[in-house]
Structure formats: C-alpha cells, structure tokens
mmCIF file of C-alpha atoms and ligand atoms in Angstrom:
data_model
loop_
_atom_site.group_PDB
_atom_site.id
_atom_site.type_symbol
_atom_site.label_atom_id
_atom_site.label_comp_id
_atom_site.label_asym_id
_atom_site.label_seq_id
_atom_site.Cartn_x
_atom_site.Cartn_y
_atom_site.Cartn_z
ATOM 1 C CA MET A 1 -15.974 32.134 1.584
ATOM 2 C CA LYS A 2 -18.478 31.303 -1.235
ATOM 3 C CA THR A 3 -17.252 28.610 -3.563
ATOM 4 C CA GLU A 4 -18.080 29.481 -7.267
ATOM 5 C CA ILE A 5 -17.409 26.717 -10.045
ATOM 6 C CA ILE A 6 -17.200 28.359 -13.784
ATOM 7 C CA LYS A 7 -17.603 25.767 -16.832
ATOM 8 C CA ILE A 8 -15.260 25.831 -19.042
ATOM 9 C CA ASP A 9 -14.565 23.881 -22.394
ATOM 10 C CA TYR A 10 -11.028 21.997 -22.691
ATOM 11 C CA LEU A 11 -9.631 24.052 -25.736
ATOM 12 C CA CYS A 12 -10.492 27.240 -23.252
ATOM 13 C CA THR A 13 -12.202 29.365 -26.083
ATOM 14 C CA GLY A 14 -14.739 31.449 -24.186
ATOM 15 C CA GLN A 15 -11.632 33.618 -22.419
ATOM 16 C CA SER A 16 -14.117 35.318 -19.842
ATOM 17 C CA ALA A 17 -13.794 32.529 -17.872
ATOM 18 C CA ILE A 18 -9.888 32.635 -17.741
ATOM 19 C CA VAL A 19 -10.066 36.922 -17.150
ATOM 20 C CA VAL A 20 -12.155 36.314 -13.914
ATOM 21 C CA ALA A 21 -10.018 33.649 -12.538
ATOM 22 C CA SER A 22 -6.940 35.662 -13.501
ATOM 23 C CA GLU A 23 -8.156 38.497 -11.625
ATOM 24 C CA LYS A 24 -8.534 36.279 -8.430
ATOM 25 C CA ILE A 25 -5.222 35.224 -8.643
ATOM 26 C CA LYS A 26 -3.814 38.844 -9.179
ATOM 27 C CA SER A 27 -5.818 39.792 -6.126
ATOM 28 C CA GLY A 28 -4.207 36.928 -3.859
ATOM 29 C CA GLY A 29 -7.232 34.543 -4.288
ATOM 30 C CA LEU A 30 -7.289 30.893 -4.496
ATOM 31 C CA VAL A 31 -8.636 29.144 -7.920
ATOM 32 C CA ALA A 32 -8.942 25.302 -8.365
ATOM 33 C CA PHE A 33 -8.434 24.451 -12.068
ATOM 34 C CA PRO A 34 -7.295 21.298 -14.101
ATOM 35 C CA THR A 35 -4.171 20.139 -15.291
ATOM 36 C CA GLU A 36 -3.920 16.876 -17.257
ATOM 37 C CA THR A 37 -2.952 14.742 -14.350
ATOM 38 C CA VAL A 38 -5.249 15.837 -11.638
ATOM 39 C CA TYR A 39 -7.149 19.424 -10.568
ATOM 40 C CA GLY A 40 -4.587 22.016 -8.888
ATOM 41 C CA LEU A 41 -5.380 24.512 -6.195
ATOM 42 C CA GLY A 42 -3.533 27.478 -7.087
ATOM 43 C CA ALA A 43 -2.303 30.510 -5.892
ATOM 44 C CA ASP A 44 0.050 33.302 -7.376
ATOM 45 C CA ALA A 45 3.368 31.835 -6.662
ATOM 46 C CA LEU A 46 5.307 34.778 -5.691
ATOM 47 C CA ASN A 47 2.864 36.191 -3.205
ATOM 48 C CA ALA A 48 3.553 34.369 0.048
ATOM 49 C CA VAL A 49 0.401 35.344 1.834
ATOM 50 C CA ALA A 50 -1.433 34.280 -1.133
ATOM 51 C CA CYS A 51 0.584 30.716 -0.918
ATOM 52 C CA ALA A 52 -0.133 30.509 2.876
ATOM 53 C CA LYS A 53 -4.231 30.425 1.709
ATOM 54 C CA ILE A 54 -3.209 26.990 0.096
ATOM 55 C CA PHE A 55 -1.783 25.358 3.370
ATOM 56 C CA GLN A 56 -4.881 26.535 5.057
ATOM 57 C CA ALA A 57 -7.323 25.638 2.754
ATOM 58 C CA LYS A 58 -5.812 21.941 2.349
ATOM 59 C CA ASN A 59 -4.901 21.735 5.981
ATOM 60 C CA ARG A 60 -1.362 21.183 4.676
ATOM 61 C CA PRO A 61 1.729 21.027 6.872
ATOM 62 C CA LEU A 62 4.266 24.125 6.096
ATOM 63 C CA ALA A 63 6.802 21.014 5.627
ATOM 64 C CA ASP A 64 5.354 20.043 2.369
ATOM 65 C CA PRO A 65 6.644 22.111 -0.685
ATOM 66 C CA LEU A 66 4.384 23.362 -3.495
ATOM 67 C CA ILE A 67 5.062 22.710 -7.336
ATOM 68 C CA VAL A 68 5.139 26.158 -9.137
ATOM 69 C CA HIS A 69 3.317 25.895 -12.684
ATOM 70 C CA ILE A 70 4.650 27.860 -15.677
ATOM 71 C CA GLU A 71 3.081 28.317 -19.324
ATOM 72 C CA ASP A 72 6.704 29.896 -21.043
ATOM 73 C CA LYS A 73 9.909 27.699 -21.085
ATOM 74 C CA GLN A 74 11.793 31.191 -20.330
ATOM 75 C CA ASP A 75 10.091 31.553 -16.838
ATOM 76 C CA LEU A 76 12.329 28.809 -15.496
ATOM 77 C CA LEU A 77 15.213 31.117 -15.707
ATOM 78 C CA ARG A 78 13.316 33.485 -13.521
ATOM 79 C CA LEU A 79 12.664 30.425 -10.805
ATOM 80 C CA SER A 80 16.090 28.880 -10.782
ATOM 81 C CA ASN A 81 19.592 30.098 -11.757
ATOM 82 C CA GLU A 82 20.821 26.956 -11.928
ATOM 83 C CA VAL A 83 19.601 25.854 -15.606
ATOM 84 C CA TYR A 84 22.018 23.580 -17.724
ATOM 85 C CA LYS A 85 21.548 21.974 -20.857
ATOM 86 C CA ILE A 86 20.433 18.565 -19.669
ATOM 87 C CA THR A 87 17.719 20.616 -17.844
ATOM 88 C CA LEU A 88 16.677 22.035 -21.120
ATOM 89 C CA ASP A 89 17.025 18.833 -23.220
ATOM 90 C CA LEU A 90 14.433 17.080 -20.609
ATOM 91 C CA VAL A 91 12.243 20.342 -21.194
ATOM 92 C CA ASP A 92 12.160 20.147 -24.520
ATOM 93 C CA ALA A 93 11.598 16.276 -24.279
ATOM 94 C CA PHE A 94 8.598 16.480 -21.999
ATOM 95 C CA TRP A 95 7.429 19.872 -21.565
ATOM 96 C CA PRO A 96 4.074 20.808 -21.525
ATOM 97 C CA GLY A 97 3.563 17.480 -19.617
ATOM 98 C CA PRO A 98 3.312 15.530 -16.665
ATOM 99 C CA LEU A 99 7.334 16.128 -15.247
ATOM 100 C CA THR A 100 8.000 18.398 -12.332
ATOM 101 C CA LEU A 101 11.823 18.978 -12.033
ATOM 102 C CA VAL A 102 13.649 20.089 -8.710
ATOM 103 C CA LEU A 103 15.874 22.798 -9.269
ATOM 104 C CA LYS A 104 17.816 25.019 -7.063
ATOM 105 C CA LYS A 105 15.851 27.843 -6.067
ATOM 106 C CA SER A 106 16.319 31.593 -6.995
ATOM 107 C CA GLN A 107 15.410 34.676 -4.716
ATOM 108 C CA ASN A 108 12.341 35.361 -6.451
ATOM 109 C CA ILE A 109 10.399 32.302 -4.804
ATOM 110 C CA PRO A 110 9.032 33.182 -1.103
ATOM 111 C CA LEU A 111 9.996 30.300 1.250
ATOM 112 C CA ILE A 112 6.664 29.204 2.110
ATOM 113 C CA VAL A 113 6.484 27.883 -1.320
ATOM 114 C CA THR A 114 9.193 25.355 -1.252
ATOM 115 C CA ALA A 115 8.682 24.874 2.447
ATOM 116 C CA GLY A 116 12.285 26.539 3.552
ATOM 117 C CA LEU A 117 13.965 24.514 1.298
ATOM 118 C CA GLU A 118 16.715 25.902 -1.260
ATOM 119 C CA THR A 119 15.065 23.850 -4.407
ATOM 120 C CA VAL A 120 12.095 24.301 -6.161
ATOM 121 C CA ALA A 121 9.737 22.317 -7.961
ATOM 122 C CA VAL A 122 8.845 23.600 -11.355
ATOM 123 C CA ARG A 123 6.385 21.837 -14.357
ATOM 124 C CA MET A 124 4.554 23.257 -17.309
ATOM 125 C CA PRO A 125 0.872 21.408 -17.479
ATOM 126 C CA ASP A 126 -0.159 20.333 -20.827
ATOM 127 C CA HIS A 127 -3.687 21.472 -20.472
ATOM 128 C CA PRO A 128 -5.099 24.689 -22.399
ATOM 129 C CA VAL A 129 -6.921 26.049 -19.239
ATOM 130 C CA ALA A 130 -4.172 25.651 -17.037
ATOM 131 C CA LEU A 131 -1.629 27.283 -19.450
ATOM 132 C CA SER A 132 -4.194 30.292 -20.360
ATOM 133 C CA LEU A 133 -4.897 30.599 -16.372
ATOM 134 C CA ILE A 134 -1.093 31.481 -15.849
ATOM 135 C CA LYS A 135 -0.568 33.567 -18.910
ATOM 136 C CA GLU A 136 -3.229 35.545 -18.056
ATOM 137 C CA SER A 137 -2.565 35.885 -14.426
ATOM 138 C CA GLN A 138 1.295 37.324 -15.318
ATOM 139 C CA THR A 139 3.025 35.101 -12.720
ATOM 140 C CA PRO A 140 3.633 31.604 -12.091
ATOM 141 C CA ILE A 141 1.003 29.978 -10.063
ATOM 142 C CA ALA A 142 1.987 27.440 -7.317
ATOM 143 C CA ALA A 143 -0.393 24.517 -6.874
ATOM 144 C CA PRO A 144 -0.705 21.328 -4.650
ATOM 145 C CA SER A 145 -3.663 18.734 -5.920
ATOM 146 C CA ALA A 146 -6.808 20.272 -4.808
ATOM 147 C CA ASN A 147 -7.813 17.847 -2.207
ATOM 148 C CA LEU A 148 -7.823 18.176 1.447
ATOM 149 C CA PHE A 149 -4.324 16.886 2.974
ATOM 150 C CA GLY A 150 -4.066 13.133 2.550
ATOM 151 C CA ARG A 151 -7.104 12.510 0.560
ATOM 152 C CA PRO A 152 -7.072 11.032 -2.978
ATOM 153 C CA SER A 153 -6.063 13.781 -5.447
ATOM 154 C CA PRO A 154 -9.159 14.978 -7.605
ATOM 155 C CA THR A 155 -9.672 14.231 -10.983
ATOM 156 C CA THR A 156 -12.967 16.024 -11.513
ATOM 157 C CA ALA A 157 -14.100 19.707 -10.033
ATOM 158 C CA GLN A 158 -16.970 17.664 -8.264
ATOM 159 C CA HIS A 159 -14.092 15.873 -6.256
ATOM 160 C CA VAL A 160 -12.727 19.496 -5.681
ATOM 161 C CA TYR A 161 -15.865 20.666 -4.388
ATOM 162 C CA ASP A 162 -16.529 17.790 -2.443
ATOM 163 C CA ASP A 163 -13.191 18.401 -0.354
ATOM 164 C CA LEU A 164 -12.826 22.478 -0.675
ATOM 165 C CA ASN A 165 -16.195 23.770 -0.629
ATOM 166 C CA GLY A 166 -16.020 27.171 1.181
ATOM 167 C CA ARG A 167 -12.276 27.206 1.258
ATOM 168 C CA VAL A 168 -11.409 28.221 -2.719
ATOM 169 C CA ASP A 169 -12.998 31.091 -4.118
ATOM 170 C CA LEU A 170 -13.433 29.638 -7.496
ATOM 171 C CA ILE A 171 -13.366 26.240 -9.424
ATOM 172 C CA LEU A 172 -12.519 25.976 -13.152
ATOM 173 C CA ASP A 173 -14.621 23.172 -14.272
ATOM 174 C CA ALA A 174 -13.098 21.179 -17.260
ATOM 175 C CA GLY A 175 -14.123 17.775 -17.211
ATOM 176 C CA LYS A 176 -12.584 14.634 -16.174
ATOM 177 C CA THR A 177 -8.481 15.013 -16.070
ATOM 178 C CA SER A 178 -6.974 12.613 -18.560
ATOM 179 C CA ILE A 179 -3.968 11.149 -16.776
ATOM 180 C CA GLY A 180 -5.503 10.777 -13.680
ATOM 181 C CA VAL A 181 -2.725 10.685 -10.855
ATOM 182 C CA GLU A 182 -0.068 13.129 -10.568
ATOM 183 C CA SER A 183 3.367 14.282 -12.467
ATOM 184 C CA THR A 184 6.665 12.461 -12.060
ATOM 185 C CA ILE A 185 8.789 14.310 -9.818
ATOM 186 C CA LEU A 186 12.674 14.199 -10.837
ATOM 187 C CA ASP A 187 15.137 16.030 -8.862
ATOM 188 C CA LEU A 188 17.902 17.494 -10.745
ATOM 189 C CA THR A 189 19.872 18.664 -8.008
ATOM 190 C CA GLN A 190 21.135 15.453 -6.745
ATOM 191 C CA THR A 191 23.519 13.156 -9.058
ATOM 192 C CA PRO A 192 22.482 10.824 -10.506
ATOM 193 C CA PHE A 193 19.570 12.330 -10.638
ATOM 194 C CA ARG A 194 16.443 10.473 -8.783
ATOM 195 C CA ILE A 195 12.839 10.113 -9.059
ATOM 196 C CA LEU A 196 10.755 11.315 -5.769
ATOM 197 C CA ARG A 197 7.941 10.225 -6.854
ATOM 198 C CA PRO A 198 6.859 8.057 -9.902
ATOM 199 C CA GLY A 199 3.696 9.528 -12.057
ATOM 200 C CA GLY A 200 2.700 10.403 -15.653
ATOM 201 C CA VAL A 201 6.256 9.973 -17.548
ATOM 202 C CA SER A 202 7.740 6.640 -17.022
ATOM 203 C CA LEU A 203 11.547 6.099 -15.621
ATOM 204 C CA GLU A 204 11.799 4.000 -19.373
ATOM 205 C CA SER A 205 11.022 7.337 -21.198
ATOM 206 C CA LEU A 206 13.054 9.227 -19.310
ATOM 207 C CA ARG A 207 15.857 7.519 -19.640
ATOM 208 C CA THR A 208 15.480 8.072 -23.402
ATOM 209 C CA ILE A 209 16.827 11.610 -22.640
ATOM 210 C CA VAL A 210 19.184 10.830 -19.458
ATOM 211 C CA SER A 211 19.984 7.267 -19.535
ATOM 212 C CA ASP A 212 21.761 7.828 -15.726
ATOM 213 C CA ILE A 213 18.547 8.220 -13.289
ATOM 214 C CA GLU A 214 17.813 6.362 -10.131
ATOM 215 C CA PRO A 215 14.808 5.120 -10.079
ATOM 216 C CA TYR A 216 11.923 5.541 -7.268
ATOM 217 C CA GLU A 217 12.266 3.919 -3.968
ATOM 218 C CA GLY A 218 9.240 3.739 -2.352
ATOM 219 C CA ASN A 219 10.219 2.495 0.607
ATOM 220 C CA LYS A 220 12.122 5.704 1.327
ATOM 221 C CA ILE A 221 10.982 9.234 1.918
ATOM 222 C CA LEU A 222 12.637 10.991 -0.309
ATOM 223 C CA SER A 223 10.757 14.205 -0.676
ATOM 224 C CA PRO A 224 9.448 16.286 2.270
ATOM 225 C CA GLY A 225 5.593 15.774 1.758
ATOM 226 C CA MET A 226 5.930 12.278 0.610
ATOM 227 C CA PHE A 227 4.183 11.172 3.567
ATOM 228 C CA LYS A 228 3.643 6.882 4.134
ATOM 229 C CA SER A 229 0.068 7.449 4.451
ATOM 230 C CA HIS A 230 -1.495 9.574 1.709
ATOM 231 C CA TYR A 231 -3.742 9.424 -1.226
ATOM 232 C CA SER A 232 -6.182 7.633 1.150
ATOM 233 C CA PRO A 233 -9.660 7.212 0.992
ATOM 234 C CA GLN A 234 -11.637 7.150 4.132
ATOM 235 C CA ALA A 235 -12.252 3.489 3.922
ATOM 236 C CA LYS A 236 -9.325 1.221 5.027
ATOM 237 C CA LEU A 237 -7.931 0.300 1.545
ATOM 238 C CA ILE A 238 -6.374 -3.748 1.669
ATOM 239 C CA LEU A 239 -3.957 -3.875 -1.475
ATOM 240 C CA ILE A 240 -3.983 -7.321 -2.971
ATOM 241 C CA ASP A 241 -1.063 -7.683 -5.245
ATOM 242 C CA GLY A 242 -0.265 -9.815 -7.800
ATOM 243 C CA ASN A 243 -2.452 -11.140 -11.019
ATOM 244 C CA GLY A 244 -4.229 -13.973 -12.443
ATOM 245 C CA GLU A 245 -6.214 -16.713 -10.654
ATOM 246 C CA VAL A 246 -4.037 -16.374 -7.314
ATOM 247 C CA GLN A 247 -5.355 -12.750 -7.099
ATOM 248 C CA VAL A 248 -8.796 -13.194 -7.646
ATOM 249 C CA ASP A 249 -8.930 -16.082 -5.334
ATOM 250 C CA ARG A 250 -7.193 -14.151 -2.646
ATOM 251 C CA VAL A 251 -9.464 -11.431 -2.992
ATOM 252 C CA ARG A 252 -12.521 -13.476 -3.061
ATOM 253 C CA GLU A 253 -11.326 -14.878 0.356
ATOM 254 C CA LEU A 254 -11.257 -12.033 2.170
ATOM 255 C CA ALA A 255 -14.286 -10.470 0.670
ATOM 256 C CA ALA A 256 -15.924 -14.079 1.978
ATOM 257 C CA ASP A 257 -14.373 -12.937 5.185
ATOM 258 C CA PHE A 258 -15.727 -9.538 5.375
ATOM 259 C CA HIS A 259 -19.053 -10.500 3.972
ATOM 260 C CA LEU A 260 -19.397 -12.695 6.989
ATOM 261 C CA GLN A 261 -18.175 -10.243 9.534
ATOM 262 C CA GLY A 262 -21.101 -7.899 8.392
ATOM 263 C CA TYR A 263 -18.523 -5.470 6.855
ATOM 264 C CA GLN A 264 -19.709 -2.667 4.088
ATOM 265 C CA PHE A 265 -16.975 -3.494 1.668
ATOM 266 C CA GLY A 266 -16.114 -2.733 -1.984
ATOM 267 C CA ILE A 267 -13.972 -4.503 -4.527
ATOM 268 C CA MET A 268 -11.818 -2.127 -6.915
ATOM 269 C CA ALA A 269 -11.204 -4.860 -9.745
ATOM 270 C CA LYS A 270 -9.612 -4.927 -13.490
ATOM 271 C CA GLU A 271 -12.249 -5.133 -15.899
ATOM 272 C CA GLU A 272 -11.275 -8.771 -17.111
ATOM 273 C CA ASN A 273 -11.860 -9.775 -13.423
ATOM 274 C CA VAL A 274 -14.957 -7.663 -12.466
ATOM 275 C CA GLU A 275 -17.911 -10.415 -13.044
ATOM 276 C CA LYS A 276 -15.990 -12.745 -10.989
ATOM 277 C CA TYR A 277 -16.949 -10.634 -7.896
ATOM 278 C CA ASN A 278 -20.252 -9.850 -9.382
ATOM 279 C CA ASP A 279 -21.971 -11.304 -5.746
ATOM 280 C CA PHE A 280 -20.305 -8.429 -4.153
ATOM 281 C CA LYS A 281 -19.757 -4.462 -4.392
ATOM 282 C CA VAL A 282 -17.729 -4.167 -6.991
ATOM 283 C CA LYS A 283 -16.164 -1.389 -9.413
ATOM 284 C CA ASN A 284 -13.996 -1.475 -12.712
ATOM 285 C CA LEU A 285 -10.551 0.119 -12.478
ATOM 286 C CA GLY A 286 -9.916 -0.548 -16.166
ATOM 287 C CA ALA A 287 -8.264 -3.149 -18.141
ATOM 288 C CA GLY A 288 -5.087 -4.381 -16.592
ATOM 289 C CA GLU A 289 -3.376 -4.451 -20.030
ATOM 290 C CA ASN A 290 -3.949 -0.318 -20.412
ATOM 291 C CA LEU A 291 -2.709 0.943 -17.419
ATOM 292 C CA THR A 292 -3.437 4.337 -18.696
ATOM 293 C CA GLU A 293 -7.128 3.784 -18.248
ATOM 294 C CA CYS A 294 -6.411 2.824 -15.059
ATOM 295 C CA ALA A 295 -4.785 5.769 -13.709
ATOM 296 C CA ALA A 296 -7.354 7.986 -15.235
ATOM 297 C CA ASN A 297 -9.856 6.134 -12.985
ATOM 298 C CA LEU A 298 -7.745 5.260 -9.764
ATOM 299 C CA PHE A 299 -8.886 8.043 -7.584
ATOM 300 C CA SER A 300 -12.421 8.649 -9.010
ATOM 301 C CA VAL A 301 -12.968 4.861 -8.187
ATOM 302 C CA LEU A 302 -11.611 5.502 -4.605
ATOM 303 C CA ARG A 303 -13.911 8.419 -4.140
ATOM 304 C CA GLU A 304 -16.963 6.631 -4.960
ATOM 305 C CA PHE A 305 -16.134 3.941 -2.457
ATOM 306 C CA ASP A 306 -16.190 6.629 0.066
ATOM 307 C CA ARG A 307 -19.469 8.226 -1.177
ATOM 308 C CA GLU A 308 -21.034 4.985 -1.069
ATOM 309 C CA GLY A 309 -20.038 4.579 2.611
ATOM 310 C CA VAL A 310 -18.354 1.331 2.499
ATOM 311 C CA SER A 311 -15.511 0.926 5.286
ATOM 312 C CA VAL A 312 -13.334 -1.691 3.427
ATOM 313 C CA ILE A 313 -11.688 -1.382 0.105
ATOM 314 C CA LEU A 314 -10.113 -4.481 -1.408
ATOM 315 C CA ALA A 315 -7.653 -3.280 -4.325
ATOM 316 C CA GLU A 316 -6.426 -5.274 -7.009
ATOM 317 C CA GLY A 317 -2.822 -4.786 -7.564
ATOM 318 C CA VAL A 318 -1.948 -3.508 -11.515
ATOM 319 C CA LYS A 319 1.291 -4.671 -13.548
ATOM 320 C CA GLU A 320 4.142 -2.385 -11.745
ATOM 321 C CA GLU A 321 5.629 -0.718 -15.336
ATOM 322 C CA GLY A 322 4.852 2.404 -16.812
ATOM 323 C CA VAL A 323 2.483 4.580 -15.591
ATOM 324 C CA GLY A 324 1.696 1.454 -13.347
ATOM 325 C CA VAL A 325 4.468 2.174 -11.141
ATOM 326 C CA ALA A 326 2.674 5.108 -10.024
ATOM 327 C CA ILE A 327 -0.560 3.607 -9.355
ATOM 328 C CA MET A 328 0.802 0.871 -7.315
ATOM 329 C CA ASP A 329 2.581 3.637 -5.055
ATOM 330 C CA ARG A 330 -0.507 5.157 -4.428
ATOM 331 C CA LEU A 331 -2.163 2.113 -3.744
ATOM 332 C CA ARG A 332 0.582 1.351 -1.364
ATOM 333 C CA ARG A 333 0.353 4.652 0.202
ATOM 334 C CA ALA A 334 -3.356 4.767 0.492
ATOM 335 C CA GLN A 335 -2.768 1.384 2.833
ATOM 336 C CA GLY A 336 -1.205 3.375 5.223
ATOM 337 C CA ILE A 337 -2.168 4.527 8.681
ATOM 338 C CA LYS A 338 -5.374 6.156 8.997
ATOM 339 C CA ARG A 339 -5.388 9.826 10.119
ATOM 340 C CA LYS A 340 -8.457 12.066 10.871
ATOM 341 C CA TYR A 341 -9.077 14.849 8.212
ATOM 342 C CA VAL A 342 -10.904 17.685 8.960
HETATM 343 O O1 TXA B 1 0.698 16.465 -11.486
HETATM 344 C C1 TXA B 1 0.457 17.052 -10.207
HETATM 345 O O2 TXA B 1 1.709 17.499 -9.935
HETATM 346 C C2 TXA B 1 -0.321 17.879 -9.396
HETATM 347 C C3 TXA B 1 -0.896 19.171 -10.536
HETATM 348 C C4 TXA B 1 -1.503 20.078 -9.844
HETATM 349 O O3 TXA B 1 0.175 19.711 -10.944
HETATM 350 N N1 TXA B 1 0.453 18.864 -8.482
HETATM 351 C C5 TXA B 1 0.723 17.739 -7.282
HETATM 352 O O4 TXA B 1 1.008 18.628 -6.176
HETATM 353 O O5 TXA B 1 0.699 16.626 -6.860
HETATM 354 P P1 TXA B 1 1.103 18.198 -4.363
HETATM 355 O O6 TXA B 1 1.607 19.506 -3.575
HETATM 356 O O7 TXA B 1 0.032 17.305 -4.392
HETATM 357 O O8 TXA B 1 2.601 17.235 -4.865
HETATM 358 C C6 TXA B 1 3.718 17.930 -4.741
HETATM 359 C C7 TXA B 1 4.954 17.619 -4.231
HETATM 360 C C8 TXA B 1 4.943 17.543 -2.604
HETATM 361 O O9 TXA B 1 3.959 16.797 -1.852
HETATM 362 C C9 TXA B 1 6.260 17.255 -2.518
HETATM 363 O O10 TXA B 1 6.797 15.887 -2.299
HETATM 364 C C10 TXA B 1 7.082 17.653 -3.793
HETATM 365 O O11 TXA B 1 5.941 17.627 -4.981
HETATM 366 N N2 TXA B 1 7.864 19.112 -3.818
HETATM 367 C C11 TXA B 1 7.546 20.082 -3.928
HETATM 368 N N3 TXA B 1 8.520 20.920 -3.973
HETATM 369 C C12 TXA B 1 9.709 19.826 -3.647
HETATM 370 C C13 TXA B 1 11.391 20.055 -4.011
HETATM 371 N N4 TXA B 1 11.619 21.438 -3.755
HETATM 372 N N5 TXA B 1 11.907 19.074 -3.217
HETATM 373 C C14 TXA B 1 11.461 17.864 -3.400
HETATM 374 N N6 TXA B 1 9.923 17.848 -3.549
HETATM 375 C C15 TXA B 1 9.230 18.504 -3.587
HETATM 376 MG MG1 MG B 2 -1.481 16.064 -3.790
#
C-alpha cells in the first residue's frame, strides 16, 4: 500500500482533501488525521472489516478497544442507549475537547471496536480537520492514536509516517497537535465515575461539573489496553522524579555514570535546567511551570531521541497536577519493560 500525505490547513478551508479522505473512510480504508491531542488512525466505526485493519496496521492486540469519534452530540444517542443528564452536562462542558466518555454501548457498534466489551468510549475532538472528516464521511470514526502499538503517540504527520508508512492509505497533515497527550478517559458506567486514563482534561476541571469522581490510580490496570509498558521510545527511559537541585544532582550523577560506561544517552530536561546539562546531549521539554507546553513537546522529544539513536533517556519528572498527571503517567509507562516492536 502506498501512503499518501496531503497537507491541509488547520481551519480546513480547502475541502478537497476532506472529500478525498472521506471517500477512503467510506470505502473501508484507513486515514490518519489530526486531533487536538494526538494524530488518530481512523476507520468507519460501523464497519467491522475496516476497523480490523486498524489493529493490523498498528500491530495492536484485539483486546485493546478503540475510541469512537463523533462530530455531532446527537450521534451519542446512536452509540449508546444509556445517556443521562449528567452525561449531557459533561458533554456540554467539555465537548469538543480532550474528554472521552465510556458508556454502555448500543447494538450499532461492532464488537471489534469495543474489544468485546459492552461499553464504548466516545469523544468529540476539538479540531476542524477531524470534525470535517467525520461529517463528510457521514459515519462515526474509530481511531486509536496513529502509532505502532506501544510507541509514543504521534503529534505530527511525520511521526505517523515514521511508524505507519505503507500501512495506511492517507495521512492528513495539519501540523503539530496542540495538546500533545491523549484525551482523559472517564468511565460513566461505574459509580462513582472513575478516571481510567489521565489526559488533556484535569480531574479538578471535571469536578466542577461532577463532584464525585474517583481519581486515576496509576498502579492498577483499569482499562483494557492500559498496559504497564506503553508510550515507549526504543531507548530505555529512566524517570527522575522530584524537583530543584536534588533532581538536577541525581540526573547529573546518572549522566556521569552512563558517560563513563560509554552509553549513547540523552537528557530530557525542564527549560530552567537545560543549561545545567550542557556538557551532555540535552533536549528541552518546556518550562516546569508551563505544563501545557511540556505536554505538547513530550512525545516529540522522545521520538527525536529515538531518531538520533540514543539507547538511554534520562527524563526529568514534572509537577503532578493538571495535565502534569498525564505527563507523569506516560513517563512511568514509558519506563515499562521493553518489548520488540515490528
Ligand atoms: O486523545 C485520544 O484519545 C486519541 C485521539 C486519536 O483521539 N486516541 C487515543 O486512542 O489515545 P488509543 O486507542 O491510543 O487509546 C484508547 C484507549 C484504549 O487503550 C483503552 O484503554 C481505552 O481507550 N478504551 C477504549 N474503549 C474503552 C472501553 N470501552 N472501556 C474502557 N476503556 C476503553
Ligand atoms: Mg494509543
């Protein structure tokens, strides 16, 4: 399969690319497209064969369910028969945006999408290209992140191409995604509601709408597909928690060790610390006080290190609040046991 890349502007003013892409979706093909979080690998969510191709293209286990993307709130009623007022309150407050809701599924959704579960994850992305594509395709679009299984999610079309060239029909390239980490997943089928994956929407902001929400528990596998090792660069990642001088000293200590042993390694540092590691290979994650910036850069920096062939990444941890909870979750998973990726 030849992978075509079409550039498209953020506001999606030239519709021709959307028409081409929607034809691919309608005929059961795969299209990678930008969302506000990360790029997604999309197929017609109501076409089981098309969705099967997603798993094949990513080498993704069939036990890992997909998120269904919609562009019209009304479509939620086609995907679930159990939509309550509280669901709609959340939808009104956060959609379009980086919040995925897990609901009881309706008969319309093929079981391959939900990995055999009776629940479905749904979200409305906040990106004109994604919304236009869904609308023009006249169907909900199932889309996981457009990376090979287990790799860091793609925040640029180039990242998608690096992983999926020859495995996807078309990539819509609208530049770098703004948020950079995936959506927050909130399970509405258990009481109290529970965060299954921290992401672009923080627990604090969810609690302004629904006060009783169980926070994310990173040490438990709550969601099928939330594997202990995930979002991983090829390099071995070592997370150095904490802040201030203690954190810098620890990073420098480890760096000196790896240097002595002759390793190719890199340091992912907060902006304020970058110059403290100038004698080593160092990349800037973003200012420690600006977690939004850090989230937007996270996966790009990890992939850059991979491209440059380092075998170890020393990663400074960030403050665990707001979107920092999602960043730290991804870094902890990136530390997980290495597997082989094809
Ligand atoms: O920001 C995002 O959510 C991106 C963009 C493309 O929308 N998508 C994304 O998809 O991150 P993916 O497949 O990489 O992660 C989706 C995760 C699955 O791994 C699974 O843990 C969870 O969503 N999920 C999907 N359906 C579920 C369900 N019915 N119950 C619980 N968890 C579910
Ligand atoms: Mg993913």
